[in-house]
Amino acid sequence: MDVLVIGGGGREHALVWKIKQSPLVEKIYCAPGNAGIATLAECVDISAEDTDGLLEFASKNNIGLTVVGPEQPLLAGIADKFIGRGLKIFGPTKLAANLEGSKSFCKNLLKQYAVPTANYRVFDSHVQAQEYVRNGKLPVVIKADGLASGKGVKICKSRDEAESALKEIMEDKVFGAAGNSVVVEEFLEGDELSVMAITDGKTIMVLEGAQDHKRAFNEDKGPNTGGMGAYSPVPFLNDKLYARIEKEILVPVVHAMKKERMPFKGLLYAGIMLCKPAPKVLEFNVRFGDPETQPVMMRMKSDIVPIMLATINGTLEEQEIAWDERGSVCVVMASGGYPDKYDKGFEITGLEEAGKMQDTVVFHAGTKTENGKCVTSGGRVLGVTTLGKDIKSARMSVYKAIGKINFEKAHYRTDIGSKAMTSRL
Ligand code: AMP
Ligand code: GLY
C-alpha cells in the first residue's frame, strides 16, 4: 500500500524511516516533509494544517494509511474527515484530541476518574485567577488552557511572576484564544519521563519509555523548548514503575475516554512526573513525541505498519511488539538563538559522513534543499540519533557523529542522556 505521513519535523522523519522498512509499504508520501525525508519519501507541498487539501490528496492517490505527526490537524478534525471518507488514518478524532488541546478538559477528566495529577483550579476570569495566586502557595504553575506550541506553561516562583504570566495569557492574549482560560496548578518536583502508548480504545500497547530534555541549555537551564534531545530506555523506569503507570494512569484514561463516548485511537503520550508516592500526570499529548520518537523508533524491532492498521481496525490485542535491548540517544542540533529568534538559511555540511557511521541516523527537522545544498530552515534542525550497547556508548557515538556536522551558529546540549547515569532514583 501507499502511505502518507503528515508533518515535516524530526518525528516525521523517524516515522517515515520506520514505515519505509515495512514490506507492506510500496510508496511513502510526506506532506510537507523536509530535506531528509525527501531521501526516503516523495514530499508533497501541502501544509500539515490544510486538512481539506490532505483529504483530497489521500483520496485521489488511494492512500492505504495516513499517519498524523503534529497535533494541530488532529484538533482540526482531520481524523473525523478521513474516517468520513472511509480512509484509514492513525490519530484520534477531534473530540479525543482534546486531551491535548484543552488542559482543563484533560485535568477535569483526570480528576473525575481519580488519576493522579497536580492539584489545580481552572479560571476564565482574570480577576479571580489573580486573587487565587495572590493567596496561594509558591511556586505555582500557570498554563494557558489551549494549544500554545509548547510555550503556554509558566512556572512562577514569585507572585509578581505569576501575575504577569496571568496578564500575558489572559489579558494580552499572547497565545490568542488559547488563553481564554487558564489552569493554575500545584508545582510538582521529581524526574520527568515520557511514556507513549498505542491504543485502539480497548487494548493498550505501551512503548519503551524515553526521557526528553526540554530546556535549551545544559543542566536543564534556560527556556523551555520543544525538546533538545531524548534517550531510551530510561534505566529507572523499571517493570514495577511501568506496571504502575499502566494501571494507575493509562488504563483508567483509555477507559474514561471510552466511557465518555470519545474512544481514543492512536498514540497517547503521557508526560509523567515521578513524584513520591505516586507518579503523576503532567500532561497528555495525542501524538508521537518529538524528539522521543527518534530513539524509540530506532529501538522498535517490530513492523509498525500492522500495529497502526490494527489500531485503526480495533484489533490491537492480536499484535505484539519487540524491542532492541540496546540504548538509543538523540541529540537535537538547533539554530543558535532557538527557542527565541534565530537566523536560517545556513548550509549544513558533514551529513553524509555522520550518516555513514554505524547505527547512526541523522533525522532532519528544520532543513530544506536550496540550489542543491541542504540548508537550515527552522529552530530544531537535526536530531542525530545512535544506538549503542547501552546509553553510555550511544552517547559517545552520538557526539562523535555531531562532531562531523557543521552549520553556522549550531547549538546543542552536551549532556543528553547523562541523567540515565546519575539519576537519584
Ligand atoms: P506541559 O506542556 O504541561 O507538559 O508542561 C511543560 C513542562 O512544564 C513540563 O514538561 C514540566 O517540565 C513543566 N511542568 C508542567 N506542569 C508542572 C507542574 N505541575 N509542576 C512542575 N513542573 C511542571
Ligand atoms: N517532546 C515533547 C513533545 O513532543 O511534546
Short mmCIF file of C-alpha atoms and ligand atoms in Angstrom, two decimals:
data_model
loop_
_atom_site.label_atom_id
_atom_site.label_comp_id
_atom_site.label_asym_id
_atom_site.label_seq_id
_atom_site.Cartn_x
_atom_site.Cartn_y
_atom_site.Cartn_z
CA MET A 1 0.00 0.00 0.00
CA ASP A 2 0.95 3.64 -0.23
CA VAL A 3 1.33 5.64 2.98
CA LEU A 4 1.02 9.37 3.69
CA VAL A 5 2.82 10.88 6.68
CA ILE A 6 1.73 14.36 7.74
CA GLY A 7 4.29 16.79 9.12
CA GLY A 8 7.86 17.83 8.45
CA GLY A 9 9.91 17.51 11.62
CA GLY A 10 12.33 15.07 13.20
CA ARG A 11 9.47 12.95 14.49
CA GLU A 12 8.05 12.58 11.00
CA HIS A 13 11.46 11.71 9.56
CA ALA A 14 11.76 8.92 12.18
CA LEU A 15 8.24 7.68 11.36
CA VAL A 16 8.94 7.70 7.61
CA TRP A 17 12.25 5.88 8.23
CA LYS A 18 10.47 3.21 10.25
CA ILE A 19 7.46 2.83 7.93
CA LYS A 20 9.82 2.55 4.94
CA GLN A 21 11.17 -0.71 6.41
CA SER A 22 7.75 -2.38 6.23
CA PRO A 23 7.31 -4.97 3.48
CA LEU A 24 3.65 -3.91 3.33
CA VAL A 25 4.55 -0.47 2.02
CA GLU A 26 5.18 0.42 -1.59
CA LYS A 27 5.46 4.19 -1.62
CA ILE A 28 5.55 6.88 1.06
CA TYR A 29 4.41 10.45 0.63
CA CYS A 30 5.10 13.11 3.23
CA ALA A 31 3.35 16.48 3.50
CA PRO A 32 5.22 18.77 3.64
CA GLY A 33 8.36 16.81 4.69
CA ASN A 34 11.90 18.20 4.77
CA ALA A 35 15.26 17.69 3.03
CA GLY A 36 16.00 14.46 4.93
CA ILE A 37 12.55 12.98 4.44
CA ALA A 38 12.87 13.68 0.71
CA THR A 39 15.56 10.96 0.50
CA LEU A 40 13.01 8.33 1.62
CA ALA A 41 9.63 9.64 0.55
CA GLU A 42 8.02 11.87 -2.04
CA CYS A 43 7.43 15.22 -0.38
CA VAL A 44 4.13 16.86 -1.25
CA ASP A 45 3.72 20.59 -0.96
CA ILE A 46 0.65 20.62 1.28
CA SER A 47 0.79 22.13 4.75
CA ALA A 48 0.05 19.88 7.74
CA GLU A 49 -2.77 22.27 8.61
CA ASP A 50 -4.52 22.09 5.23
CA THR A 51 -6.79 19.23 6.26
CA ASP A 52 -9.03 19.52 3.18
CA GLY A 53 -6.04 19.53 0.85
CA LEU A 54 -4.66 16.45 2.59
CA LEU A 55 -8.01 14.69 2.38
CA GLU A 56 -8.21 15.34 -1.36
CA PHE A 57 -4.64 14.15 -1.85
CA ALA A 58 -5.18 10.91 0.11
CA SER A 59 -8.41 10.18 -1.64
CA LYS A 60 -7.05 10.86 -5.15
CA ASN A 61 -3.87 8.86 -4.58
CA ASN A 62 -5.55 5.86 -3.00
CA ILE A 63 -3.54 6.14 0.22
CA GLY A 64 -3.91 2.98 2.33
CA LEU A 65 -2.70 4.53 5.59
CA THR A 66 -2.25 8.13 6.72
CA VAL A 67 -0.16 8.84 9.82
CA VAL A 68 -0.52 12.22 11.52
CA GLY A 69 2.59 13.70 13.16
CA PRO A 70 1.60 17.03 14.76
CA GLU A 71 -1.39 17.86 16.96
CA GLN A 72 -2.88 20.80 15.03
CA PRO A 73 -4.51 18.76 12.24
CA LEU A 74 -5.89 16.31 14.81
CA LEU A 75 -7.51 19.14 16.74
CA ALA A 76 -8.87 20.50 13.49
CA GLY A 77 -10.65 17.16 12.99
CA ILE A 78 -8.53 15.56 10.26
CA ALA A 79 -9.25 12.04 11.58
CA ASP A 80 -13.01 12.66 11.50
CA LYS A 81 -12.74 13.86 7.90
CA PHE A 82 -10.72 10.86 6.74
CA ILE A 83 -12.96 8.39 8.60
CA GLY A 84 -15.99 10.05 6.98
CA ARG A 85 -14.50 9.28 3.55
CA GLY A 86 -13.64 5.69 4.51
CA LEU A 87 -9.88 6.39 4.61
CA LYS A 88 -7.59 4.78 7.19
CA ILE A 89 -5.89 7.32 9.43
CA PHE A 90 -3.70 6.83 12.51
CA GLY A 91 -4.63 9.51 15.03
CA PRO A 92 -7.55 10.36 17.33
CA THR A 93 -10.76 12.18 16.48
CA LYS A 94 -11.23 15.87 17.23
CA LEU A 95 -13.10 15.15 20.46
CA ALA A 96 -10.50 12.70 21.73
CA ALA A 97 -7.68 15.08 20.74
CA ASN A 98 -8.96 17.48 23.40
CA LEU A 99 -6.86 15.53 25.86
CA GLU A 100 -4.02 17.65 24.47
CA GLY A 101 -5.99 20.57 23.06
CA SER A 102 -7.64 21.61 26.30
CA LYS A 103 -5.73 21.37 29.53
CA SER A 104 -8.92 21.97 31.54
CA PHE A 105 -10.70 19.12 29.75
CA CYS A 106 -7.74 16.85 30.50
CA LYS A 107 -7.44 17.88 34.16
CA ASN A 108 -11.18 17.56 34.78
CA LEU A 109 -11.20 14.08 33.25
CA LEU A 110 -8.21 13.04 35.36
CA LYS A 111 -9.91 14.33 38.49
CA GLN A 112 -13.22 12.69 37.69
CA TYR A 113 -11.54 9.32 37.19
CA ALA A 114 -9.12 9.69 40.13
CA VAL A 115 -5.95 9.60 38.02
CA PRO A 116 -3.02 11.14 39.95
CA THR A 117 -2.15 14.67 38.78
CA ALA A 118 -1.20 18.01 40.36
CA ASN A 119 -3.99 19.82 42.24
CA TYR A 120 -5.40 22.61 40.12
CA ARG A 121 -8.09 25.20 39.52
CA VAL A 122 -9.47 26.43 36.21
CA PHE A 123 -10.27 30.13 35.72
CA ASP A 124 -11.84 32.04 32.89
CA SER A 125 -11.83 35.27 34.88
CA HIS A 126 -8.53 37.13 35.08
CA VAL A 127 -9.56 38.85 38.32
CA GLN A 128 -10.43 35.59 40.05
CA ALA A 129 -7.24 33.90 38.85
CA GLN A 130 -5.22 36.85 40.20
CA GLU A 131 -6.92 36.66 43.55
CA TYR A 132 -6.24 32.95 43.74
CA VAL A 133 -2.49 33.25 43.04
CA ARG A 134 -2.16 36.20 45.45
CA ASN A 135 -3.16 33.93 48.28
CA GLY A 136 -1.86 30.59 47.05
CA LYS A 137 1.37 28.64 47.50
CA LEU A 138 4.59 29.25 45.56
CA PRO A 139 5.97 28.18 43.17
CA VAL A 140 2.81 27.94 41.12
CA VAL A 141 2.34 26.67 37.57
CA ILE A 142 0.16 28.65 35.18
CA LYS A 143 -0.97 27.06 31.92
CA ALA A 144 -2.89 28.51 29.02
CA ASP A 145 -5.82 26.17 28.50
CA GLY A 146 -5.45 25.72 24.74
CA LEU A 147 -2.60 24.91 22.35
CA ALA A 148 0.36 27.26 22.65
CA SER A 149 3.13 25.41 20.75
CA GLY A 150 4.66 24.16 23.99
CA LYS A 151 5.11 27.72 25.29
CA GLY A 152 1.94 28.10 27.34
CA VAL A 153 3.29 26.77 30.64
CA LYS A 154 4.85 29.20 33.12
CA ILE A 155 6.49 28.08 36.33
CA CYS A 156 6.28 31.09 38.63
CA LYS A 157 8.45 31.41 41.71
CA SER A 158 7.08 34.74 42.87
CA ARG A 159 3.65 36.40 42.97
CA ASP A 160 4.88 39.07 40.56
CA GLU A 161 5.86 36.42 38.04
CA ALA A 162 2.51 34.71 38.47
CA GLU A 163 0.61 37.94 38.00
CA SER A 164 2.50 38.87 34.87
CA ALA A 165 2.01 35.34 33.45
CA LEU A 166 -1.73 35.68 34.02
CA LYS A 167 -1.74 39.10 32.40
CA GLU A 168 0.20 37.91 29.34
CA ILE A 169 -2.04 34.88 28.85
CA MET A 170 -5.45 36.26 29.80
CA GLU A 171 -5.27 39.96 29.02
CA ASP A 172 -2.54 40.47 26.39
CA LYS A 173 -3.64 37.18 24.79
CA VAL A 174 -0.12 36.27 23.69
CA PHE A 175 -1.46 32.81 22.78
CA GLY A 176 -4.73 34.12 21.38
CA ALA A 177 -7.91 32.25 22.28
CA ALA A 178 -5.78 29.50 23.92
CA GLY A 179 -5.58 31.93 26.84
CA ASN A 180 -9.32 32.49 27.33
CA SER A 181 -8.98 30.31 30.37
CA VAL A 182 -6.06 29.07 32.46
CA VAL A 183 -5.21 26.11 34.62
CA VAL A 184 -3.43 27.16 37.80
CA GLU A 185 -1.61 24.19 39.17
CA GLU A 186 0.42 22.97 42.12
CA PHE A 187 4.18 22.76 41.40
CA LEU A 188 5.47 19.19 41.34
CA GLU A 189 9.03 18.10 41.88
CA GLY A 190 10.73 14.98 40.59
CA ASP A 191 12.17 13.36 37.50
CA GLU A 192 10.13 13.63 34.33
CA LEU A 193 9.63 10.96 31.74
CA SER A 194 7.58 10.34 28.64
CA VAL A 195 5.59 7.17 28.18
CA MET A 196 3.99 6.65 24.80
CA ALA A 197 1.32 4.02 24.25
CA ILE A 198 -0.57 2.90 21.19
CA THR A 199 -4.23 2.13 21.79
CA ASP A 200 -7.26 1.16 19.74
CA GLY A 201 -9.52 2.34 22.56
CA LYS A 202 -9.60 -1.10 24.20
CA THR A 203 -6.11 -2.59 24.19
CA ILE A 204 -3.07 -0.60 25.29
CA MET A 205 0.40 -1.31 23.92
CA VAL A 206 2.93 0.62 25.98
CA LEU A 207 6.08 1.58 24.10
CA GLU A 208 9.52 1.74 25.66
CA GLY A 209 9.94 4.86 27.79
CA ALA A 210 12.05 7.88 26.91
CA GLN A 211 13.31 10.97 28.66
CA ASP A 212 13.13 14.33 26.95
CA HIS A 213 15.34 17.35 27.73
CA LYS A 214 13.05 20.35 27.48
CA ARG A 215 15.34 23.19 28.49
CA ALA A 216 17.59 24.89 25.96
CA PHE A 217 20.88 24.58 27.86
CA ASN A 218 22.90 22.02 29.81
CA GLU A 219 21.82 21.05 33.33
CA ASP A 220 18.22 21.93 32.46
CA LYS A 221 18.92 25.66 32.32
CA GLY A 222 17.38 28.24 30.03
CA PRO A 223 13.96 28.47 28.45
CA ASN A 224 11.66 25.55 27.63
CA THR A 225 11.92 24.26 24.05
CA GLY A 226 10.13 21.60 22.03
CA GLY A 227 12.84 19.20 23.26
CA MET A 228 16.64 19.28 22.86
CA GLY A 229 17.24 15.53 22.94
CA ALA A 230 15.94 12.25 24.27
CA TYR A 231 17.12 8.78 25.15
CA SER A 232 15.57 5.36 25.57
CA PRO A 233 15.32 3.13 27.58
CA VAL A 234 15.08 5.04 30.86
CA PRO A 235 17.05 2.96 33.39
CA PHE A 236 14.95 3.99 36.37
CA LEU A 237 11.72 3.07 34.60
CA ASN A 238 11.71 -0.49 35.93
CA ASP A 239 8.99 -3.12 35.46
CA LYS A 240 7.24 -2.15 38.67
CA LEU A 241 7.05 1.51 37.75
CA TYR A 242 5.92 0.61 34.22
CA ALA A 243 3.12 -1.53 35.65
CA ARG A 244 2.03 1.32 37.93
CA ILE A 245 1.95 3.85 35.11
CA GLU A 246 -0.09 1.46 33.02
CA LYS A 247 -2.50 0.53 35.80
CA GLU A 248 -2.87 3.91 37.51
CA ILE A 249 -2.68 6.23 34.51
CA LEU A 250 -3.02 4.73 31.03
CA VAL A 251 -5.74 2.13 31.65
CA PRO A 252 -8.08 4.48 33.56
CA VAL A 253 -7.66 7.24 30.96
CA VAL A 254 -8.34 4.98 27.98
CA HIS A 255 -11.39 3.57 29.80
CA ALA A 256 -12.56 7.04 30.75
CA MET A 257 -12.41 8.19 27.13
CA LYS A 258 -14.44 5.17 26.05
CA LYS A 259 -16.99 5.78 28.77
CA GLU A 260 -17.26 9.45 27.80
CA ARG A 261 -18.06 8.29 24.25
CA MET A 262 -14.91 9.66 22.70
CA PRO A 263 -12.81 6.49 22.40
CA PHE A 264 -9.13 7.24 21.93
CA LYS A 265 -7.43 5.56 18.98
CA GLY A 266 -3.85 6.37 18.13
CA LEU A 267 -0.79 7.36 20.09
CA LEU A 268 -1.31 8.54 23.65
CA TYR A 269 1.70 10.29 25.15
CA ALA A 270 1.79 10.72 28.90
CA GLY A 271 4.16 13.30 30.33
CA ILE A 272 4.81 11.99 33.82
CA MET A 273 6.43 13.38 36.94
CA LEU A 274 7.85 10.71 39.20
CA CYS A 275 6.55 12.09 42.48
CA LYS A 276 6.54 10.17 45.72
CA PRO A 277 4.45 8.18 46.48
CA ALA A 278 2.71 8.07 43.10
CA PRO A 279 3.71 9.04 39.56
CA LYS A 280 1.53 11.94 38.42
CA VAL A 281 0.36 13.12 35.01
CA LEU A 282 1.81 16.45 33.86
CA GLU A 283 0.08 16.43 30.50
CA PHE A 284 -1.16 14.25 27.70
CA ASN A 285 -0.26 14.60 24.07
CA VAL A 286 -2.31 12.88 21.42
CA ARG A 287 0.57 12.22 19.02
CA PHE A 288 4.12 10.93 18.98
CA GLY A 289 6.63 12.99 20.98
CA ASP A 290 9.37 14.93 19.26
CA PRO A 291 12.24 14.09 19.84
CA GLU A 292 11.24 10.99 21.88
CA THR A 293 10.06 9.20 18.73
CA GLN A 294 13.54 9.27 17.21
CA PRO A 295 15.27 6.99 19.78
CA VAL A 296 12.11 4.91 20.31
CA MET A 297 11.78 4.16 16.56
CA MET A 298 15.47 3.21 16.42
CA ARG A 299 14.77 0.59 19.10
CA MET A 300 11.49 -0.78 17.75
CA LYS A 301 12.13 -4.13 16.08
CA SER A 302 8.57 -4.93 15.00
CA ASP A 303 6.97 -3.63 11.84
CA ILE A 304 4.96 -0.58 12.91
CA VAL A 305 2.55 -0.68 9.96
CA PRO A 306 0.46 -3.74 11.05
CA ILE A 307 0.32 -2.21 14.54
CA MET A 308 -1.03 1.06 13.16
CA LEU A 309 -3.55 -0.74 10.95
CA ALA A 310 -4.70 -2.90 13.88
CA THR A 311 -5.15 0.28 15.95
CA ILE A 312 -7.48 1.66 13.30
CA ASN A 313 -9.31 -1.66 12.88
CA GLY A 314 -9.74 -2.23 16.62
CA THR A 315 -7.70 -5.45 16.65
CA LEU A 316 -4.63 -4.31 18.57
CA GLU A 317 -4.94 -7.23 21.00
CA GLU A 318 -3.68 -9.52 18.21
CA GLN A 319 -0.43 -7.56 17.86
CA GLU A 320 2.89 -7.93 19.62
CA ILE A 321 5.85 -5.63 19.80
CA ALA A 322 9.56 -6.42 20.13
CA TRP A 323 12.38 -4.11 21.14
CA ASP A 324 16.08 -3.84 20.59
CA GLU A 325 17.59 -4.11 24.08
CA ARG A 326 20.27 -1.58 23.23
CA GLY A 327 20.19 2.07 24.20
CA SER A 328 19.46 4.96 21.89
CA VAL A 329 20.28 8.64 22.23
CA CYS A 330 19.04 11.52 20.09
CA VAL A 331 20.71 14.93 20.32
CA VAL A 332 19.00 17.89 18.68
CA MET A 333 21.19 20.35 16.80
CA ALA A 334 19.33 23.66 16.83
CA SER A 335 19.80 27.07 15.28
CA GLY A 336 21.64 29.45 17.64
CA GLY A 337 19.03 31.58 19.43
CA TYR A 338 16.27 28.92 19.40
CA PRO A 339 13.67 28.88 21.04
CA ASP A 340 13.71 32.65 20.60
CA LYS A 341 14.82 34.48 17.45
CA TYR A 342 17.28 32.73 15.16
CA ASP A 343 18.64 33.01 11.64
CA LYS A 344 18.16 30.39 8.94
CA GLY A 345 19.47 29.53 5.51
CA PHE A 346 22.90 28.28 6.67
CA GLU A 347 24.48 25.44 4.74
CA ILE A 348 24.80 22.14 6.63
CA THR A 349 27.91 20.08 5.93
CA GLY A 350 29.07 16.63 7.08
CA LEU A 351 25.64 15.00 6.91
CA GLU A 352 26.77 12.15 4.70
CA GLU A 353 29.85 11.39 6.77
CA ALA A 354 27.86 11.34 10.02
CA GLY A 355 25.10 9.22 8.49
CA LYS A 356 27.65 6.60 7.40
CA MET A 357 28.62 5.84 11.00
CA GLN A 358 27.40 2.53 12.33
CA ASP A 359 23.94 2.52 13.95
CA THR A 360 23.58 6.25 13.36
CA VAL A 361 20.72 8.07 11.66
CA VAL A 362 20.65 11.82 11.17
CA PHE A 363 16.97 12.71 11.35
CA HIS A 364 16.17 16.07 9.80
CA ALA A 365 13.78 18.63 11.27
CA GLY A 366 14.14 22.22 10.03
CA THR A 367 16.06 21.60 6.79
CA LYS A 368 15.42 22.23 3.12
CA THR A 369 17.28 21.93 -0.15
CA GLU A 370 18.32 25.18 -1.81
CA ASN A 371 20.43 25.26 -5.00
CA GLY A 372 21.37 21.64 -4.43
CA LYS A 373 22.55 22.29 -0.88
CA CYS A 374 20.98 21.31 2.41
CA VAL A 375 20.31 24.43 4.49
CA THR A 376 18.76 25.20 7.88
CA SER A 377 15.12 26.28 7.79
CA GLY A 378 13.88 26.00 11.37
CA GLY A 379 14.69 26.15 15.08
CA ARG A 380 15.35 22.49 15.62
CA VAL A 381 17.47 21.48 12.64
CA LEU A 382 18.63 17.88 13.11
CA GLY A 383 18.14 15.01 15.56
CA VAL A 384 21.32 12.96 15.41
CA THR A 385 20.40 9.53 16.78
CA THR A 386 22.51 6.48 17.56
CA LEU A 387 22.18 3.01 19.02
CA GLY A 388 24.83 1.64 21.38
CA LYS A 389 25.16 -1.33 23.67
CA ASP A 390 23.94 0.97 26.43
CA ILE A 391 23.14 4.68 26.85
CA LYS A 392 26.76 5.44 27.69
CA SER A 393 28.09 4.04 24.44
CA ALA A 394 25.20 5.51 22.40
CA ARG A 395 26.11 8.89 23.92
CA MET A 396 29.74 8.52 22.89
CA SER A 397 28.78 7.75 19.29
CA VAL A 398 26.16 10.46 19.04
CA TYR A 399 28.61 13.18 19.99
CA LYS A 400 31.19 11.71 17.61
CA ALA A 401 28.63 11.95 14.79
CA ILE A 402 27.72 15.51 15.78
CA GLY A 403 31.41 16.41 15.57
CA LYS A 404 31.25 15.72 11.83
CA ILE A 405 28.30 18.06 11.19
CA ASN A 406 28.60 21.80 10.84
CA PHE A 407 26.41 24.79 10.25
CA GLU A 408 26.76 28.38 11.36
CA LYS A 409 25.59 29.10 14.91
CA ALA A 410 24.71 25.45 15.59
CA HIS A 411 23.72 24.85 19.18
CA TYR A 412 23.23 21.57 21.03
CA ARG A 413 23.30 20.30 24.58
CA THR A 414 26.28 18.21 25.60
CA ASP A 415 24.54 16.44 28.47
CA ILE A 416 21.79 14.49 26.73
CA GLY A 417 21.39 11.12 28.42
CA SER A 418 23.67 11.96 31.35
CA LYS A 419 20.72 11.65 33.74
CA ALA A 420 20.45 8.00 32.76
CA MET A 421 23.78 7.51 34.51
CA THR A 422 23.29 9.74 37.54
CA SER A 423 19.59 9.69 38.43
CA ARG A 424 18.83 9.55 42.11
CA LEU A 425 16.03 7.03 41.58
P1 AMP B 1 3.29 20.63 29.86
O1 AMP B 1 3.24 21.21 28.48
O2 AMP B 1 2.02 20.74 30.63
O3 AMP B 1 3.94 19.27 29.92
O4 AMP B 1 4.39 21.49 30.61
C1 AMP B 1 5.67 21.72 30.08
C2 AMP B 1 6.71 21.48 31.14
O5 AMP B 1 6.45 22.30 32.28
C3 AMP B 1 6.69 20.05 31.69
O6 AMP B 1 7.43 19.19 30.90
C4 AMP B 1 7.30 20.27 33.06
O7 AMP B 1 8.71 20.35 32.97
C5 AMP B 1 6.77 21.61 33.46
N1 AMP B 1 5.56 21.46 34.29
C6 AMP B 1 4.28 21.38 33.87
N2 AMP B 1 3.43 21.23 34.90
C7 AMP B 1 4.18 21.22 36.01
C8 AMP B 1 3.91 21.10 37.41
N3 AMP B 1 2.67 20.99 37.86
N4 AMP B 1 4.94 21.11 38.26
C9 AMP B 1 6.22 21.24 37.80
N5 AMP B 1 6.54 21.37 36.52
C10 AMP B 1 5.55 21.36 35.63
N1 GLY B 2 9.00 16.40 23.41
C1 GLY B 2 7.78 16.86 23.91
C2 GLY B 2 6.65 16.78 22.99
O1 GLY B 2 6.70 16.14 21.97
O2 GLY B 2 5.62 17.39 23.28
#
